[in-house]
Amino acid sequence: RRNVTALAIEASASQIQAREFWEAQDLGVQGTVNGKDLRFRDKQWEADWIQRAVVAKDGPVFFPKISVDTDNGAQATDSTSDIDVRGMPVEYDRVEGVRLGSLISRQDYLDFLHLDLQGTELEMLRSGEFECLRSRVGVVLLGTHSRASEDEALRIMPQLGFTLLAEETCQFTQVLRPNPDEPDASDYRTALIVDGEQFWVSKSVLSRGRAAG
């Protein structure tokens, strides 16, 4: 049984604090908090939860302060305002951004990579940030948050050597949104209610599986 090393990047400080409790309960291991980062250690595995935001360009971003019990749809932004993209009142933490390539380079090879980028995946797919996955990752579970990001992933990922094995598309609804400029007026907008997921496997992994079979 080989040692296991895990690295998780989480922009929300409250999510990291919650994981300190969850993992200690589930695994019987006490986590230690270093600032807003979280570290677990055992004889056969180690895991770090680091407060960063995966970004398409260098520099700090702002991430909403959220309640882990009621809100999992927050999104990083370059600037702050009193109202977020969903029309919800919000306060922000300043979070350091990290490029996807910097994370991938920490390991020679990743067997599994889960990316839930809260909408940033579209910009990163279009800007070439996913190029670092080529030949470096075996399996990618990609969270999607718009029809555009689903379509772009379907275009880009095969070019990087991945095959789509399963997909759940995003689900949306129409919600009534107050108009801040006209207190007595409101309009409808499209709101994401269920994230999508795409399960991508590299052609090299599929080839090994066929050879083993």
XYZ file of N, CA, C and O in Angstrom, residues 83-167:
340
model
N -23.243 43.622 -3.797
C -24.137 42.621 -4.364
C -23.334 41.730 -5.304
O -22.559 42.231 -6.127
N -23.498 40.400 -5.204
C -22.738 39.506 -6.075
C -23.481 39.282 -7.393
O -24.522 39.891 -7.658
N -22.924 38.388 -8.241
C -23.479 38.177 -9.571
C -24.883 37.583 -9.529
O -25.618 37.628 -10.512
N -25.288 37.037 -8.392
C -26.622 36.457 -8.257
C -27.622 37.445 -7.667
O -28.770 37.112 -7.427
N -27.153 38.674 -7.369
C -28.020 39.655 -6.741
C -28.122 39.504 -5.240
O -29.020 40.060 -4.602
N -27.184 38.768 -4.633
C -27.206 38.515 -3.194
C -26.261 39.477 -2.479
O -25.163 39.770 -2.967
N -26.645 39.979 -1.283
C -25.716 40.792 -0.483
C -24.487 39.966 -0.114
O -24.589 38.773 0.176
N -23.309 40.590 -0.126
C -22.100 39.800 0.053
C -20.967 40.641 0.640
O -20.882 41.851 0.422
N -20.099 39.965 1.416
C -18.818 40.502 1.841
C -17.735 39.585 1.298
O -17.983 38.411 0.998
N -16.504 40.111 1.192
C -15.456 39.367 0.500
C -14.208 39.175 1.359
O -13.889 39.996 2.217
N -13.484 38.064 1.078
C -12.114 37.857 1.534
C -11.181 38.058 0.346
O -11.516 37.679 -0.783
N -10.030 38.642 0.591
C -8.993 38.743 -0.443
C -8.214 37.428 -0.448
O -7.714 36.986 0.586
N -8.133 36.785 -1.609
C -7.527 35.455 -1.732
C -6.471 35.494 -2.824
O -6.682 36.083 -3.891
N -5.342 34.862 -2.560
C -4.290 34.793 -3.574
C -4.695 33.824 -4.686
O -5.217 32.742 -4.425
N -4.452 34.225 -5.925
C -4.750 33.374 -7.062
C -3.572 32.489 -7.423
O -2.410 32.853 -7.204
N -3.846 31.306 -7.960
C -2.797 30.389 -8.393
C -3.197 29.807 -9.741
O -4.365 29.489 -9.974
N -2.241 29.716 -10.649
C -2.519 29.179 -11.982
C -2.606 27.654 -11.922
O -1.927 26.989 -11.141
N -3.430 27.079 -12.796
C -3.594 25.633 -12.838
C -2.283 24.922 -13.128
O -1.966 23.884 -12.527
N -1.482 25.489 -14.024
C -0.196 24.874 -14.342
C 0.734 24.784 -13.146
O 1.500 23.825 -13.017
N 0.675 25.767 -12.255
C 1.507 25.740 -11.049
C 1.112 24.584 -10.135
O 1.959 23.963 -9.494
N -0.182 24.304 -10.074
C -0.654 23.185 -9.245
C -0.246 21.851 -9.845
O 0.231 20.962 -9.138
N -0.433 21.705 -11.156
C -0.114 20.446 -11.814
C 1.377 20.131 -11.697
O 1.779 18.976 -11.549
N 2.210 21.157 -11.729
C 3.659 20.944 -11.694
C 4.157 20.456 -10.342
O 5.320 20.060 -10.226
N 3.316 20.458 -9.328
C 3.731 19.940 -8.012
C 3.982 18.436 -8.052
O 4.683 17.904 -7.213
N 3.355 17.731 -8.990
C 3.485 16.287 -9.103
C 3.933 15.922 -10.515
O 3.606 16.611 -11.480
N 4.674 14.806 -10.638
C 5.052 14.342 -11.971
C 3.835 13.896 -12.763
O 3.761 14.088 -13.976
N 2.862 13.278 -12.041
C 1.670 12.761 -12.709
C 0.542 12.708 -11.698
O 0.751 12.360 -10.528
N -0.660 13.067 -12.125
C -1.842 12.998 -11.280
C -2.789 11.948 -11.835
O -3.178 12.012 -13.008
N -3.154 10.974 -10.993
C -4.105 9.957 -11.438
C -5.506 10.535 -11.582
O -6.252 10.136 -12.484
N -5.865 11.459 -10.701
C -7.227 11.988 -10.697
C -7.203 13.463 -10.325
O -6.527 13.864 -9.384
N -7.956 14.260 -11.080
C -8.044 15.691 -10.813
C -9.502 16.112 -10.873
O -10.184 15.914 -11.886
N -9.996 16.692 -9.785
C -11.366 17.213 -9.736
C -11.273 18.733 -9.784
O -10.658 19.351 -8.918
N -11.901 19.328 -10.794
C -11.882 20.778 -10.975
C -13.300 21.329 -10.850
O -14.163 21.032 -11.678
N -13.550 22.103 -9.813
C -14.824 22.804 -9.642
C -14.485 24.278 -9.521
O -14.217 24.781 -8.436
N -14.476 24.980 -10.643
C -13.910 26.318 -10.733
C -14.962 27.423 -10.684
O -14.645 28.588 -10.909
N -16.198 27.063 -10.395
C -17.275 28.027 -10.170
C -17.458 29.011 -11.324
O -17.658 30.195 -11.124
N -17.349 28.503 -12.532
C -17.565 29.338 -13.709
C -16.304 29.816 -14.391
O -16.329 30.204 -15.566
N -15.168 29.782 -13.670
C -13.911 30.232 -14.260
C -13.414 29.273 -15.334
O -12.540 29.618 -16.129
N -13.967 28.052 -15.362
C -13.495 27.053 -16.325
C -13.634 27.536 -17.767
O -12.808 27.199 -18.616
N -14.644 28.359 -18.065
C -14.829 28.815 -19.441
C -13.666 29.689 -19.892
O -13.079 29.472 -20.962
N -13.301 30.666 -19.072
C -12.169 31.532 -19.406
C -10.879 30.737 -19.517
O -10.058 30.970 -20.413
N -10.695 29.762 -18.617
C -9.457 28.982 -18.613
C -9.378 28.060 -19.817
O -8.300 27.856 -20.391
N -10.498 27.480 -20.210
C -10.516 26.652 -21.414
C -10.164 27.479 -22.652
O -9.381 27.059 -23.501
N -10.729 28.674 -22.731
C -10.512 29.526 -23.897
C -9.100 30.099 -23.955
O -8.574 30.361 -25.041
N -8.480 30.288 -22.789
C -7.156 30.924 -22.750
C -6.008 29.928 -22.858
O -4.843 30.337 -22.890
N -6.311 28.628 -22.912
C -5.250 27.625 -23.039
C -4.697 27.122 -21.729
O -3.716 26.356 -21.727
N -5.297 27.502 -20.597
C -4.792 27.063 -19.294
C -4.863 25.550 -19.121
O -4.075 24.967 -18.374
N -5.793 24.890 -19.787
C -5.951 23.441 -19.631
C -4.892 22.659 -20.393
O -4.827 21.433 -20.264
N -4.062 23.331 -21.166
C -3.000 22.659 -21.905
C -2.083 21.878 -20.967
O -1.523 20.845 -21.342
N -1.932 22.338 -19.728
C -1.047 21.674 -18.768
C -1.537 20.284 -18.379
O -0.779 19.496 -17.785
N -2.789 19.944 -18.703
C -3.321 18.618 -18.371
C -2.821 17.543 -19.332
O -2.836 16.361 -18.999
N -2.377 17.965 -20.495
C -1.951 17.011 -21.519
C -0.814 16.131 -20.999
O 0.237 16.622 -20.570
N -1.019 14.818 -21.007
C -0.016 13.812 -20.611
C 0.375 13.886 -19.141
O 1.290 13.187 -18.709
N -0.296 14.717 -18.345
C 0.068 14.857 -16.933
C -1.019 14.357 -15.985
O -0.791 14.206 -14.796
N -2.215 14.125 -16.530
C -3.359 13.742 -15.703
C -4.078 12.566 -16.361
O -4.275 12.557 -17.577
N -4.470 11.586 -15.528
C -5.154 10.412 -16.052
C -6.644 10.604 -16.212
O -7.209 10.274 -17.251
N -7.278 11.131 -15.177
C -8.728 11.292 -15.161
C -9.061 12.688 -14.669
O -8.485 13.157 -13.679
N -10.002 13.349 -15.340
C -10.448 14.685 -14.943
C -11.959 14.667 -14.741
O -12.707 14.284 -15.653
N -12.400 15.071 -13.565
C -13.815 15.319 -13.308
C -13.994 16.830 -13.289
O -13.530 17.510 -12.378
N -14.647 17.341 -14.325
C -14.759 18.780 -14.518
C -16.174 19.253 -14.199
O -17.145 18.802 -14.817
N -16.287 20.160 -13.225
C -17.559 20.802 -12.954
C -17.820 21.894 -13.977
O -16.915 22.655 -14.334
N -19.045 21.964 -14.477
C -19.404 22.981 -15.455
C -20.553 23.830 -14.915
O -21.374 23.358 -14.128
N -20.577 25.109 -15.345
C -21.520 26.052 -14.758
C -22.253 26.887 -15.805
O -22.890 27.881 -15.466
N -22.162 26.475 -17.063
C -22.884 27.161 -18.138
C -22.882 26.261 -19.365
O -22.053 25.352 -19.485
N -23.817 26.525 -20.275
C -23.816 25.792 -21.535
C -22.538 26.090 -22.315
O -21.979 25.218 -22.987
N -22.067 27.328 -22.211
C -20.856 27.711 -22.953
C -19.645 26.919 -22.480
O -18.820 26.479 -23.291
N -19.507 26.735 -21.159
C -18.357 25.983 -20.655
C -18.461 24.504 -21.015
O -17.453 23.851 -21.302
N -19.677 23.959 -21.031
C -19.849 22.567 -21.463
C -19.410 22.404 -22.918
O -18.663 21.470 -23.256
N -19.863 23.306 -23.769
C -19.520 23.222 -25.188
C -18.020 23.395 -25.414
O -17.414 22.696 -26.235
N -17.418 24.332 -24.680
C -15.985 24.583 -24.858
C -15.160 23.390 -24.402
O -14.155 23.032 -25.039
N -15.562 22.757 -23.303
C -14.851 21.564 -22.844
C -14.967 20.430 -23.856
O -13.989 19.703 -24.116
N -16.147 20.278 -24.452
C -16.334 19.245 -25.469
C -15.447 19.498 -26.693
O -15.074 18.565 -27.402
N -15.089 20.741 -26.928
C -14.213 21.083 -28.046
C -12.739 20.929 -27.698
O -11.946 20.386 -28.485
N -12.353 21.367 -26.480
C -10.942 21.452 -26.107
C -10.390 20.134 -25.557
O -9.280 19.717 -25.918
N -11.116 19.467 -24.682
C -10.557 18.296 -23.997
C -10.108 17.176 -24.944
O -9.046 16.584 -24.727
N -10.859 16.851 -26.007
C -10.342 15.839 -26.939
C -9.031 16.247 -27.596
O -8.194 15.383 -27.902
N -8.827 17.543 -27.812
C -7.565 18.013 -28.379
C -6.396 17.769 -27.429
O -5.242 17.702 -27.858
N -6.693 17.648 -26.133
C -5.658 17.414 -25.126
C -5.476 15.933 -24.818
O -4.721 15.574 -23.913
N -6.164 15.074 -25.565
C -5.977 13.635 -25.402
C -6.951 12.969 -24.461
O -6.665 11.882 -23.953
N -8.110 13.578 -24.220
C -9.095 13.009 -23.293
C -10.349 12.565 -24.040
O -10.731 13.155 -25.056
N -10.989 11.532 -23.490
C -12.238 11.013 -24.017
C -13.337 11.182 -22.970
O -13.132 10.857 -21.794
N -14.479 11.678 -23.373
C -15.602 11.868 -22.465
C -16.328 10.540 -22.271
O -16.826 9.942 -23.220
N -16.400 10.082 -20.999
C -17.079 8.826 -20.698
C -18.457 9.028 -20.085
O -19.305 8.142 -20.176
N -18.687 10.172 -19.438
C -19.992 10.416 -18.821
C -20.179 11.915 -18.647
O -19.207 12.668 -18.509
N -21.449 12.329 -18.652
C -21.740 13.753 -18.507
C -23.115 13.955 -17.889
O -24.064 13.237 -18.193
